[in-house]
Structures are given as structure tokens and as C-alpha cells.
Amino acid sequence: MSALTKSLHPDEKIKAGKLGQKMTMAGVGIAVVFLGLSILLGATHGDNWKRFLYAYVTGWSYIASIAIGMLWLVMLHHLTRSRWSTVVRRIAEAMTGAFPLIWLAGLGFILPVALGYKDLYYWAHPDAHNAALNPTIVHKAGWLSPGFFALRYVIYGMVYSGLSWYFASTSRKQDVTGDPALSTQMRVVSGPGMILYGFTTCFLAWDVLMSLAPKWYSTIYGVIYWGSGNIAAFAALGLIVLWIQRNGRLTHSINEEHYHDIGKWMFSFTFFWAYVQFSQFMLQWYGNMPEETNWYKYRMFGEWQWISIAMLACYWAFPFVFLMSRWTKRIVPSLVFFAVWQLVFHWLDMYWNAMPSYDWLVASHGGASIVQGPLAGNIALHHVGFTALDITVWLGLIGVFLAGTGRGLRDNLIPVKDPTLGLSLAHEVM
Amino acid sequence: MSTETHIEEPALPAQGELYGYLAEYDTPGELVEAARKVRDAGYTDFDCYSPFPVHGIDPAMGIKRTILPLVIFGGGFSGALGGLLLQWYCNAHAWTWNISGKPTWSIPANIPIAYECAILLSVFTTFFGMWAFNKLPQVWHPLFRLDRFTRVTDDGFFLGIEARDRRFDADKTKTLLQEAGAIALEPCYYDPDPKTRMMPKWITAFIVASTAFALIPFAIAAKARNSHSAEPHWHIFPDMDFQPKAKSDTANDLFPDGRTNRGEIAGTVARGWLENDDVLYHGLENGQWTTGFPKTHRDGTPFVVDAKLLARGQSRFNIYCTPCHGYDGRGQGMIPERVKALGGVWQARNLVEAPQADGKGGVVIQMPNGQLFNTISNGYNTMQGYAAQIPADDRWAIVSYVRALERAQNASTDDVPADQKGAVQ
Amino acid sequence: MSIEAEVPHEPGKAREFFRSVTKDVSWIAEAPKPHKLWLLALTVAIAMFGWGLFCIYKLVMTGIGVWGNSNTVCWAWDITNFVWWIGIGHAGTLISAVLYLTRQHWRVSINRSAEAMTIFAVMAAGLFPLLHTGRPWFAWWMIPIPNDMGSMWPQFRSPLMWDVFAVSTYMTTSILFWYMGMVPDLATFRDRCANQGKNIRAAIYGVVSLGWRGSARQWHRYERAYLILAGLATPLVFSVHSVVSFDFATSQLPGWHTTIFPPYFVAGAIFSGFAMVLTLLLPLRYLFNLQHIIKQEHIHAMCRIMLGTGMMVGLAYGSEFFIAWYSGNPFEQFTFVSRAFGPFWWAYFLMVGNNVLIPQFFWFKWVRDNNILIWALCICINIGMWFERFVIIATSLARSFLPSAWSYYHPTRYDVGVFVGTIGMFLMLFLLFFRFLPVVAISEVKGAAPEAHAGGPSKGGHH
């Protein structure tokens, strides 16, 4: 028999104590070790840091998408007055608290581009501005210019950091005052916040990932990035919650009902990702216009087809079929398995988005040898070319994410005076 | 909780076998508590009845989770598979048809329908599976005999223990239900008439009748397939079969000659086909074969004999003339070669033959341009006319090329420009 | 909804509440005489439907030429109306399925009527693809059945065939979902009719309620099945409007071929559907005294959803424009400039004004409290969403690749007549539904009320 509402268990440990510091320390440690190693590997890779920066964009898109996904959860929670998520909201807020640090880390690839590095984004390469070869890049040269690009990056960072700061700090204020009007206020802000968030996320994805192949375009691209990020965001949320519980906190407040909901969201976004990804693929495949199909050509044939097949099988089909069941989401070890699984394959998704642009064609055009950019030339010459660098940069940036998240894990780990807390504690999935 | 329980006297005049006891509770919460007590007492053949699904009653009664989801998964899976199979059979096997160059078996385009089929079959499995597991429809049930039970869809919360439960004991069961806080308790009997335990007859009759009725169209179709009729078939929608128009080659009263087809009006010339330039179209100038070339092309642009025209002439000549006359114009094309190979003797006209000293031979070289043009257009002896295949402009281009060929084939070193003579010798 | 309110514990109090819910909904169907305004509305609806039937008769007997469609603008009102109606239907599924899955309990007051709306809207939608073929009696060619035409089979690689499967699956699912949800309430009607001695009605309701007796074991499977149906209807509703968007987006026509179309169409569908739900329910709520079941806070929630989906649609308009410029494709750029400033500029501004600007009113609480204003705004949104589809279809076709084929579109009275006819049919069916069937999910309203937990350990305490 269950009740509609519960109060916090008297023995519950809700204070973070040193937990956040522990996570930050661990994060900093991981970041220093792996990014240090990556710099070593990158310097010796012998391609003027190109591989390093491609791996960096991949890893950065990865951690950014997780924080972006959690910001969505926080705002959705307020907008819909969700009940199940109140108990995990503080942790989600902590994850969005990583934004400033993530944006600082992003300077790792933004600064080189702004300062004239030309081998990461083809549009930053002088050869890209050959009007006969790349009329469409010349057309948008003002938009895709290092200065404006960096400026937009700063704006995105300010929007995300500002929103996450507002929700986290207001939520903490409520811990002290217990004023239910703060909930209403956050709800009101979530509306416009969501719109700002939508625009920012679309443009972020278009800028950071889509412009790696500057001649290709897809309106749905931002939605796919966001959907994919949310799979990883909920997976990460589940793992961090579990880690906190293993450290003796919130053991009474969060139970398999809440894990079940986290699993449900993971499942929903796994489906959603497949839906939007299929929409993009199918429309471009069916429309069969060369400027669009080019992007898929290099992913459907040659070495990259195996990565595409792996994504279909492992990022979608396998978790989709198994997460359908109620039990895979409620039994914690199984949920942990799928969370880790999806976190790994979300990285592969980012890799699949960014890395095929790594190989650039250099060929003669109008008598001169010219860099013709990514996704051109013989498919057989485009290699997946996994390097240790790809992994170490990723792990290093995960360290950055953990360091940022740890900062938010302080004081109360649960919004103790949120009016919906009682309902959330008593939450039950039918 | 009420302490006094009102026990109804059997309300029905004729009673059959006892179905069980039905107790009513005041609130959903009390129903859940009662259910837990009944379950703890070891009963298994009991059920709760309520106007809405009562929260927490499943664990209280010890209801196991239904296996319905598993069945539905099977339904959905077979739907997807069936959808793919259907599309494969129709478009890649039975009726392969090229659609905008896409493969006949093109998975991306087949996914939407496979997906819809998966959903459709899942939905069917859910809907029909649920009713089947619930043993519904069943519009005859002993509980429906109780007036009180009509409130189960309004505000009544009931718990019924069936007499077939192995722990059922009229007194003990009653006491248990009362102690659990029942506000009313009532026995429920089967109708003494055993027929009422089955589907009412009128429903059976209705099902049989409607099934029979539904078969009528099939019967008519079956009959139609096996019979012949001289009557024309019905045109419910005429499908433009009968249009108020005159079809070609039919009789028609409208015209004096009684035919639908109308001939051309004498002297009609289609736009752009007047062709009144004698030189260009007939090679004639003042009634004589012209020795020059036309002044303009068909489109009115000036006619200039230049390298471009010769190139055009060469390409036309190589296409149309070489099979007989050969690339060099000496009349030894592929067809004469073939005739020779078959043992025959025939040669096409040598176009470049120079006239001999006695004036014999060299027919073509001596022909005026206009006559040469006329020969290409209308043929000569066994040669057919090419006016239908080669537009006039191109025929003139051929004339110019033949003239060049004649010159080239009969050239001497004198024709070579002085500054290049050395190279030739 | 105040879940934490004191749960009544006095004997009989909870049952009294449940009785009142039953009565509030059942009286509509039990009233001996219908409301005069209801009769008036039904008459108008039937007249509109009749006029529509006449226009359909003329259309079928004469041919598509009676419409304003031309070689250039070969799809016009027909497909616009189809997409518009389908979109309206989607709000019903969203309310009944998506809000169920996300546990938005306020849905219980409106889900039944929204589901009914879905079914009638899909019926209206289905007419248009059928009619626009010109020879609707060959519709069976779209179904894969063995035939005597040299093994001719449907061409499954065509998005138009996907439509057939998506829409018919949607129709079937909606009907089953609606009916399944209604069975317990039909049983309520059955029992009430039996108590009032209306035996014929009781027998009819008895048969269609399948002998439902509200047993906990039945409820258990019923609830699982309902949850799963909701879980199936949600991806279905996404797929249906995505497939509808594929009709356009798989082509190469500028303005049609863009990858955002599937989610953008879905958001637009939900947006227009909620507008239609409110358009229908606001007057009927007054007419049948349902204010205490369809509460003002439910209307607030719907206004917020319209605001949100309106913004999503606005985001999509913006994305399309930006990517049209970003692509560097001159045809794309031309089409979008021509949409906003070309000959159909007025339609474009009706679309943006009604879909992006009008919902901004919903930011204000005083607007969300003024039901007459909400109703007017919803009508605007209905119009705006119709124009969205018209703008997509007509402007892209009227100014496509071949300037010599450019043209303008003028509707004829048969275009208007068939459209008005489907509105009439829709209203007629909805009004009949409101009179004869349980218009609110009685059992769900009871189950979602605090009284559903009466007598249990409802307050505080940890387990």
C-alpha cells in the first residue's frame, strides 16, 4: 500500500559534505592526466594538431550535450510541474552547473580557430574561399568567419550558464526561505527560457558540428544533437545518482521508481533519436540531391559504413528492444549497464558526426593544387582511423564535466523545501 | 468504519446454486484493507469490484502482473516482419517496377510501412488480447442479477468471494467480510435456469444472422465468377468510357462524306514549313541547278562555308554516307565490302573520281552543287533520298564536305602551301 | 488540482462525490430533450454537411476540374485540408496518450472528447486524398489485394502509400483506444439505464460495454493495456504527421525539401489540435454545465501548450529561413523570399501572425482567464494553421523551377463547398457524440480525484 505523499525520512543524509569536492578532485585529476596525455599524443601525431582538435570537438560536443540535456530536464520539470523529478532535480542542476567550465574548456578549440588555425574548420581555410570551387561557402563567409563564430560561441555560453545559474541559485534560495512563490517564478522563467534554449541549441549544433562539413546543411540537425545528448544526459544522471547513493546519501529518497523514470526517459530519447535521425537520412536519401547526399555518401560506404551499422545496432536497436521492458529499467545493475552502454555509444554518435570530416582532399583545381576540404574525393581514402587520442581527449573532457558537476554538489542534495517534494518521494510508476 | 452490517435477505424469488457473497465497502481505502484481509485468510477465488482502478489493490489482492506485454511484443514484431515481407513480395518479387531509379527492394523507403504495420498489429494484440485475457465480452454473469451491483459503475466498492473457493464456508466467509468493515453483505445466486449461464439466445441469433448477411456479397461474387451473361456490365461510374466526342475512323452524319476524319485544307502549310527558298530547299537557282550555296540557313542566319560547316558536313557524311561511299568517298564502304565478301560485284558511286582525259567519269565532280544537293535529297538509282533524315542545312553541309573531299582526294603537291611543302615531301 | 487536500474520511462522503461525477456526465445523455442551442448547432452542421455532399457529388461526377487546381498548383485546398484535419486529430491522441504517459492528470476531463475529435477529424481528413485522386472508386488499388490486372501491386516506395498505411493505422488505433477507454463508462450508462427502467437502451449499452463489471483483475489488465496503447499511440502520432510531411519533404521542390519537416509538422499538428479542442469545448462546456469537470486550470494548461507549440512552430519557420540562406541554394532562397514577399504574401503574414504572434497573448493570465478571448484566439490559430499548410503547398508550387509555368491559385466554390462540408460533418458527429456517449471519462475522473484515496493511509508517514 502506498501513500500519495511522504515526508523526508528522518535518517536521510541530504548534505553533500565532501562529496562534491571528491568529485571535483577526481574530475580535475582525470582531466589533467588525460588532457596532458592527449597533448603529448597530439603533438606527436604529426598533423599540426588536426587530429587532436577533431577529437576535442567530438569530446566537447559530448560533454556539452549532457549538460544541455539536463538543463532541458530542469526547465521541463518547472514547466510541467513534474513530480518524479523533484528528488533528482538538485543533481540535474549540479550537472548544468558545469556549463561555465565546459565553455572554458571549449576555448581549447575555439581559440585556435579564432586565432587563425585553419585545419579544423574547412571554412576557416583560405582555399575554402575559392568562388569557383565553393560558391556556397563564399556565400556565407560572413557567418562562418572565425571572429563571428567565436562571438556566437560566447553568446551560447552566456545563455546556458545564465539559465543554469538562475535555476540552481533560485532552487537553493528556496531551501532557505521555503517560499513556494519561487517555484512559480521558476516556472514563469522556464517558458521564455525554453525558447531561448531551443534557438541556442539549434545554432550551437549548426555551428560546432554541422559546419565541419560547411557545404552540407540540414534543418533538423540541432534537434538530432539535442535528442542524442538527452540519451546521454539521462544515463549520466542515473549513474551520478547511483554514485551519490553508494556514498550513503539520499538512500531513502530515491528508489527504483525514480530509476524507472530515468530509464523511461533514456528509452524515449533512444527512440526519439532514431526518429529524427531517420527523418534526416530518409529525406536526404530520397531527395537524392548531391549537395545533401554527399554527407551520407561518406558514411554509408567505405570504412565508415561499419560505424554507421554499429550505431544502428548498438545505439538504437539493442537498447531500444531491451529498455522496453519494465524490469531492465527497475533493476539497478541492468539500468547501470544500459546507462554506461549509451554513454559510450553517444560518444560514437558524436564521433560519427564529426570525424568523417577529418580527411581533406587536396587536388588540383584551375591548374593549382588546392585544399578542397572534407567529404570529397575517393571514398576509399576516407578512414575511420581510430587513434588513442580520440579516447584520451574524450576521457579528459569527461573529467572537466565531472569537475564542473562536483562544484554544484554541495549543501543539500535534494530541494528540501520544494512544495512537490512529498509527492516526488512517494512517486510510484504504474 | 461502520460497525453494523446490513445483511440483505435473498431478494430473488427463485434461487439456484450459490455463486458467492458480495460485500460492499464505503471507501476505496477500506476495500483495499478488506482485500488484504481476505487474501491473508487464504482465499484465492475472490475479486474486488470498483468504478475505477483502485490504487494499491493489486498488491493487496496479490494479483500477478499480466503477461500481456510479452504477447504484444510478439504481435508488434510479427507486424514489422509481415510489413517488410509484404513490400518485398509486392515490389521486389511479384511486380518489379523501376521508380525514380531506386532499387526495387529499398529498405529506407520500406521502413515507414513496416513501422505502421508493427504498430497496427501491436494495437490489435493489445486490444483483443486484453479482452481475451479478461474473458470479455461476457454480458451474462450472476453478479448482474443483484440490483446493488449496478452501482459498481457508479459509487460501489465491492468484494466478492466465490463459493467455489476451497476455503469458502458460508458463516466464516460472512464473518470475515463483516469484520473487514462491510457496510452491506449479500449472497449471490446463479439463475436456476442453466441456460442463462450461457450467451443469451438473441445475441447468438444476431451473430449468426449478421455473419450470414455479411456472406451475401461473397456469394454473389462467387456466382458471378462462374456464370456468363450477355448483358453489358453496369457502369456505376462511366470512367470516361462514353465521352461525347467523335473518334477517328468512324462514321459521322455531320459531314457530307459521312466520315469523321477531315482531310487537310488544300494549300495548308504548317508554321515554319513554307520552305520558299529554292536554293536552300531544292538546289535551284532560276530553274537551273545552282553552282553556289544558299544565302541563309533555315533559321535565317547567313550561310557561310567555313571550317565549322565542313566539320558539321563531315560528321553527317560519316554517319549517313560512309556505309556505301566509304570514308574517302571512293565508293568502297562497308556495304560494297560485304557484297564482295559474299561473292557479288557491286560498287557505290565513286564521289571523288576525277574526270578522265576523254571526259568520261568524274560524274560527281562535274555535277553542280544544286544537283548534288538534289541527289542527296531525293536519291539516285538504288540510292534512297535522305530528305527525311537529314535537314536541309545539314545536306548543304554535306555538299560542302563532298566538295572538300573531292579536292583532297585529288590533291597534288602543288596544293600544299609553299611554306609547308618541305614537310610533305 | 489539490492532491494534498484533506482526504474526506466521513462515511459515505467519498461515495457521494463519485455519485456526483457520474451524474454530472450522465445527465447529458439522459436528458429527455436536447438543449435548444444544441439542436440549432446540429441543424447548421447538417446543412453544411449537406452542401458539402452536393459539392462532392458534383466533383465526383464531373472531375477535378471543378476545383481551382491547375497544372502548376496541382495540390491546393485538397491537400491543405487533409493536412489541417489530420493535424487537428493529433491533439486528441496527444491528450489521451502523451499526457497519460507523462502523468498530466488534468487530461482526464478532456481526453474523451479530444479522442472523439481525433476520430472525426481523421474521417474528414481521409476524404480529401480519396477525392483528389479524381476517381475515388479505384481507392481499392491502394490496398494490396490479389487482382486480375497482371499482378498489379501498390507501389510501396511512394510516400503517398505510406500515407495510406499511416492514416488508416491511425484511424484504427484511435477508434480502438477511444472505444476501450469508453467501455467502463458505457457500463455506467448501462447500469443507470437499467435502474431507470430504460431496458432497450440498457441492452444496447450492455452489449457495447461487453459485460464490464469493474473487477480488480480486469482493471489490472485493462490498465496495462491502456498504458501500452498509450505507449503505442505516441510513436504512432509522431509517425503519422511525419509521414504526411514526407509527402512534401521527399521531393526536391524548394520549400518542401527540408529535414526539419517531420518534427515541425508534429508540433504544428499539436498546436492546431489544441486550438480545435478549445474551439469545441469552450462553448459546449457552458452549454452542458461541465465547468466543475473541465476546470479553468485545464484551460490554462492548454493555453500554455499552445504557447509552447506555437513557439516551436515559430522556431521551425526561423530555422527554415536561416538554412535556406545558409544552404547557398538560389532556388531555396528564392522560394522563401517569394513566400514572404511574393504574390501570396498575404497568406504568409496570416500564417505568421496567427501562429506566432497570436499565441503570445497566452503569456498573460488575464487572457487565460477570459474564455471568450481564448475562443477568439483559438479560431485565429485554426485559421493560421490552415494557412500554414496552404503557404507550404501553394506558394512552393506556384513559383517552382520553371518561370514559364508560374501561376496563381484561385479557389472555386467547390473547393470551399467541400471544405465547409467536412467542417459540417465534423461538427455533426461531434455534437451527436456529445449527446449520446459519455463525454468525459467518468472512471478516470474518479480515479484522479483525491477521493479515490479515501479511507486509505493517505497522509504523511513513511513506509
mmCIF file of N, CA and C in Angstrom, chain C residues 172-226:
data_model
loop_
_atom_site.group_PDB
_atom_site.id
_atom_site.type_symbol
_atom_site.label_atom_id
_atom_site.label_comp_id
_atom_site.label_asym_id
_atom_site.label_seq_id
_atom_site.Cartn_x
_atom_site.Cartn_y
_atom_site.Cartn_z
ATOM 1 N N THR C 172 -7.621 3.351 -37.134
ATOM 2 C CA THR C 172 -7.962 2.128 -36.404
ATOM 3 C C THR C 172 -7.570 2.260 -34.942
ATOM 4 N N THR C 173 -6.337 2.684 -34.708
ATOM 5 C CA THR C 173 -5.857 2.790 -33.344
ATOM 6 C C THR C 173 -6.688 3.780 -32.537
ATOM 7 N N SER C 174 -7.011 4.914 -33.168
ATOM 8 C CA SER C 174 -7.784 5.921 -32.446
ATOM 9 C C SER C 174 -9.141 5.375 -32.048
ATOM 10 N N ILE C 175 -9.765 4.660 -32.973
ATOM 11 C CA ILE C 175 -11.098 4.128 -32.664
ATOM 12 C C ILE C 175 -11.006 3.109 -31.536
ATOM 13 N N LEU C 176 -10.017 2.221 -31.603
ATOM 14 C CA LEU C 176 -9.906 1.181 -30.564
ATOM 15 C C LEU C 176 -9.578 1.804 -29.217
ATOM 16 N N PHE C 177 -8.705 2.785 -29.233
ATOM 17 C CA PHE C 177 -8.303 3.447 -27.993
ATOM 18 C C PHE C 177 -9.506 4.148 -27.360
ATOM 19 N N TRP C 178 -10.227 4.836 -28.208
ATOM 20 C CA TRP C 178 -11.405 5.577 -27.769
ATOM 21 C C TRP C 178 -12.439 4.621 -27.188
ATOM 22 N N TYR C 179 -12.675 3.577 -27.939
ATOM 23 C CA TYR C 179 -13.700 2.622 -27.520
ATOM 24 C C TYR C 179 -13.291 1.921 -26.232
ATOM 25 N N MET C 180 -12.032 1.514 -26.169
ATOM 26 C CA MET C 180 -11.590 0.798 -24.975
ATOM 27 C C MET C 180 -11.719 1.689 -23.747
ATOM 28 N N GLY C 181 -11.342 2.961 -23.899
ATOM 29 C CA GLY C 181 -11.469 3.863 -22.768
ATOM 30 C C GLY C 181 -12.913 4.082 -22.373
ATOM 31 N N MET C 182 -13.817 3.908 -23.323
ATOM 32 C CA MET C 182 -15.212 4.218 -23.072
ATOM 33 C C MET C 182 -15.963 3.057 -22.434
ATOM 34 N N VAL C 183 -15.426 1.833 -22.530
ATOM 35 C CA VAL C 183 -16.184 0.658 -22.082
ATOM 36 C C VAL C 183 -16.654 0.786 -20.632
ATOM 37 N N PRO C 184 -15.791 1.160 -19.665
ATOM 38 C CA PRO C 184 -16.298 1.273 -18.291
ATOM 39 C C PRO C 184 -17.402 2.315 -18.161
ATOM 40 N N ASP C 185 -17.301 3.388 -18.946
ATOM 41 C CA ASP C 185 -18.326 4.425 -18.858
ATOM 42 C C ASP C 185 -19.616 3.991 -19.533
ATOM 43 N N LEU C 186 -19.478 3.223 -20.606
ATOM 44 C CA LEU C 186 -20.687 2.668 -21.229
ATOM 45 C C LEU C 186 -21.375 1.729 -20.251
ATOM 46 N N ALA C 187 -20.552 1.026 -19.437
ATOM 47 C CA ALA C 187 -21.142 0.159 -18.414
ATOM 48 C C ALA C 187 -21.891 1.010 -17.396
ATOM 49 N N THR C 188 -21.367 2.186 -17.087
ATOM 50 C CA THR C 188 -22.085 3.104 -16.185
ATOM 51 C C THR C 188 -23.440 3.460 -16.785
ATOM 52 N N PHE C 189 -23.445 3.796 -18.069
ATOM 53 C CA PHE C 189 -24.706 4.128 -18.735
ATOM 54 C C PHE C 189 -25.660 2.937 -18.703
ATOM 55 N N ARG C 190 -25.086 1.763 -18.946
ATOM 56 C CA ARG C 190 -25.888 0.543 -18.931
ATOM 57 C C ARG C 190 -26.599 0.410 -17.597
ATOM 58 N N ASP C 191 -25.823 0.551 -16.511
ATOM 59 C CA ASP C 191 -26.399 0.325 -15.194
ATOM 60 C C ASP C 191 -27.394 1.417 -14.833
ATOM 61 N N ARG C 192 -27.115 2.626 -15.267
ATOM 62 C CA ARG C 192 -28.066 3.702 -14.958
ATOM 63 C C ARG C 192 -29.363 3.509 -15.716
ATOM 64 N N CYS C 193 -29.265 3.123 -16.984
ATOM 65 C CA CYS C 193 -30.469 2.896 -17.771
ATOM 66 C C CYS C 193 -31.284 1.755 -17.170
ATOM 67 N N ALA C 194 -30.562 0.717 -16.719
ATOM 68 C CA ALA C 194 -31.262 -0.418 -16.127
ATOM 69 C C ALA C 194 -32.009 0.041 -14.880
ATOM 70 N N ASN C 195 -31.368 0.874 -14.072
ATOM 71 C CA ASN C 195 -32.018 1.356 -12.854
ATOM 72 C C ASN C 195 -33.200 2.245 -13.160
ATOM 73 N N GLN C 196 -33.136 2.958 -14.290
ATOM 74 C CA GLN C 196 -34.238 3.851 -14.635
ATOM 75 C C GLN C 196 -35.303 3.134 -15.454
ATOM 76 N N GLY C 197 -35.100 1.828 -15.685
ATOM 77 C CA GLY C 197 -36.100 1.044 -16.397
ATOM 78 C C GLY C 197 -36.099 1.242 -17.896
ATOM 79 N N LYS C 198 -35.024 1.888 -18.440
ATOM 80 C CA LYS C 198 -34.956 2.031 -19.903
ATOM 81 C C LYS C 198 -34.279 0.787 -20.455
ATOM 82 N N ASN C 199 -35.088 -0.251 -20.714
ATOM 83 C CA ASN C 199 -34.484 -1.555 -20.979
ATOM 84 C C ASN C 199 -33.811 -1.651 -22.333
ATOM 85 N N ILE C 200 -34.391 -1.003 -23.339
ATOM 86 C CA ILE C 200 -33.799 -1.109 -24.671
ATOM 87 C C ILE C 200 -32.430 -0.442 -24.685
ATOM 88 N N ARG C 201 -32.399 0.776 -24.128
ATOM 89 C CA ARG C 201 -31.127 1.474 -24.037
ATOM 90 C C ARG C 201 -30.137 0.656 -23.215
ATOM 91 N N ALA C 202 -30.625 0.103 -22.097
ATOM 92 C CA ALA C 202 -29.736 -0.681 -21.246
ATOM 93 C C ALA C 202 -29.159 -1.850 -22.027
ATOM 94 N N ALA C 203 -29.981 -2.481 -22.867
ATOM 95 C CA ALA C 203 -29.498 -3.627 -23.644
ATOM 96 C C ALA C 203 -28.435 -3.181 -24.639
ATOM 97 N N ILE C 204 -28.678 -2.032 -25.299
ATOM 98 C CA ILE C 204 -27.694 -1.554 -26.283
ATOM 99 C C ILE C 204 -26.379 -1.213 -25.585
ATOM 100 N N TYR C 205 -26.488 -0.405 -24.533
ATOM 101 C CA TYR C 205 -25.269 -0.062 -23.801
ATOM 102 C C TYR C 205 -24.624 -1.315 -23.214
ATOM 103 N N GLY C 206 -25.485 -2.292 -22.826
ATOM 104 C CA GLY C 206 -24.955 -3.533 -22.256
ATOM 105 C C GLY C 206 -24.108 -4.295 -23.251
ATOM 106 N N VAL C 207 -24.573 -4.363 -24.487
ATOM 107 C CA VAL C 207 -23.801 -5.095 -25.491
ATOM 108 C C VAL C 207 -22.491 -4.365 -25.786
ATOM 109 N N VAL C 208 -22.568 -3.043 -25.966
ATOM 110 C CA VAL C 208 -21.335 -2.354 -26.342
ATOM 111 C C VAL C 208 -20.367 -2.237 -25.163
ATOM 112 N N SER C 209 -20.867 -2.395 -23.933
ATOM 113 C CA SER C 209 -19.923 -2.361 -22.813
ATOM 114 C C SER C 209 -19.394 -3.753 -22.497
ATOM 115 N N LEU C 210 -19.752 -4.730 -23.306
ATOM 116 C CA LEU C 210 -19.137 -6.066 -23.285
ATOM 117 C C LEU C 210 -19.275 -6.793 -21.958
ATOM 118 N N GLY C 211 -20.197 -6.358 -21.116
ATOM 119 C CA GLY C 211 -20.343 -7.038 -19.830
ATOM 120 C C GLY C 211 -19.273 -6.640 -18.835
ATOM 121 N N TRP C 212 -18.813 -5.433 -18.934
ATOM 122 C CA TRP C 212 -17.797 -4.934 -17.998
ATOM 123 C C TRP C 212 -18.346 -4.935 -16.570
ATOM 124 N N ARG C 213 -17.562 -5.471 -15.621
ATOM 125 C CA ARG C 213 -18.057 -5.456 -14.257
ATOM 126 C C ARG C 213 -17.028 -4.906 -13.280
ATOM 127 N N GLY C 214 -16.032 -4.205 -13.772
ATOM 128 C CA GLY C 214 -15.147 -3.455 -12.891
ATOM 129 C C GLY C 214 -14.375 -4.292 -11.906
ATOM 130 N N SER C 215 -14.059 -5.531 -12.282
ATOM 131 C CA SER C 215 -13.325 -6.380 -11.336
ATOM 132 C C SER C 215 -11.860 -5.950 -11.297
ATOM 133 N N ALA C 216 -11.250 -6.074 -10.122
ATOM 134 C CA ALA C 216 -9.864 -5.626 -9.968
ATOM 135 C C ALA C 216 -8.940 -6.374 -10.910
ATOM 136 N N ARG C 217 -9.230 -7.667 -11.123
ATOM 137 C CA ARG C 217 -8.370 -8.443 -12.025
ATOM 138 C C ARG C 217 -8.529 -7.948 -13.460
ATOM 139 N N GLN C 218 -9.759 -7.527 -13.783
ATOM 140 C CA GLN C 218 -9.959 -6.962 -15.123
ATOM 141 C C GLN C 218 -9.322 -5.584 -15.229
ATOM 142 N N TRP C 219 -9.530 -4.790 -14.176
ATOM 143 C CA TRP C 219 -8.921 -3.456 -14.194
ATOM 144 C C TRP C 219 -7.410 -3.564 -14.368
ATOM 145 N N HIS C 220 -6.808 -4.560 -13.733
ATOM 146 C CA HIS C 220 -5.357 -4.698 -13.808
ATOM 147 C C HIS C 220 -4.897 -4.832 -15.257
ATOM 148 N N ARG C 221 -5.528 -5.778 -15.987
ATOM 149 C CA ARG C 221 -5.130 -5.969 -17.385
ATOM 150 C C ARG C 221 -5.541 -4.770 -18.227
ATOM 151 N N TYR C 222 -6.698 -4.236 -17.885
ATOM 152 C CA TYR C 222 -7.197 -3.079 -18.618
ATOM 153 C C TYR C 222 -6.217 -1.926 -18.513
ATOM 154 N N GLU C 223 -5.730 -1.666 -17.326
ATOM 155 C CA GLU C 223 -4.801 -0.544 -17.138
ATOM 156 C C GLU C 223 -3.484 -0.778 -17.866
ATOM 157 N N ARG C 224 -2.992 -2.031 -17.798
ATOM 158 C CA ARG C 224 -1.757 -2.327 -18.537
ATOM 159 C C ARG C 224 -1.980 -2.080 -20.025
ATOM 160 N N ALA C 225 -3.109 -2.610 -20.510
ATOM 161 C CA ALA C 225 -3.390 -2.477 -21.940
ATOM 162 C C ALA C 225 -3.538 -1.013 -22.317
ATOM 163 N N TYR C 226 -4.171 -0.245 -21.434
ATOM 164 C CA TYR C 226 -4.377 1.174 -21.721
ATOM 165 C C TYR C 226 -3.032 1.892 -21.795
#
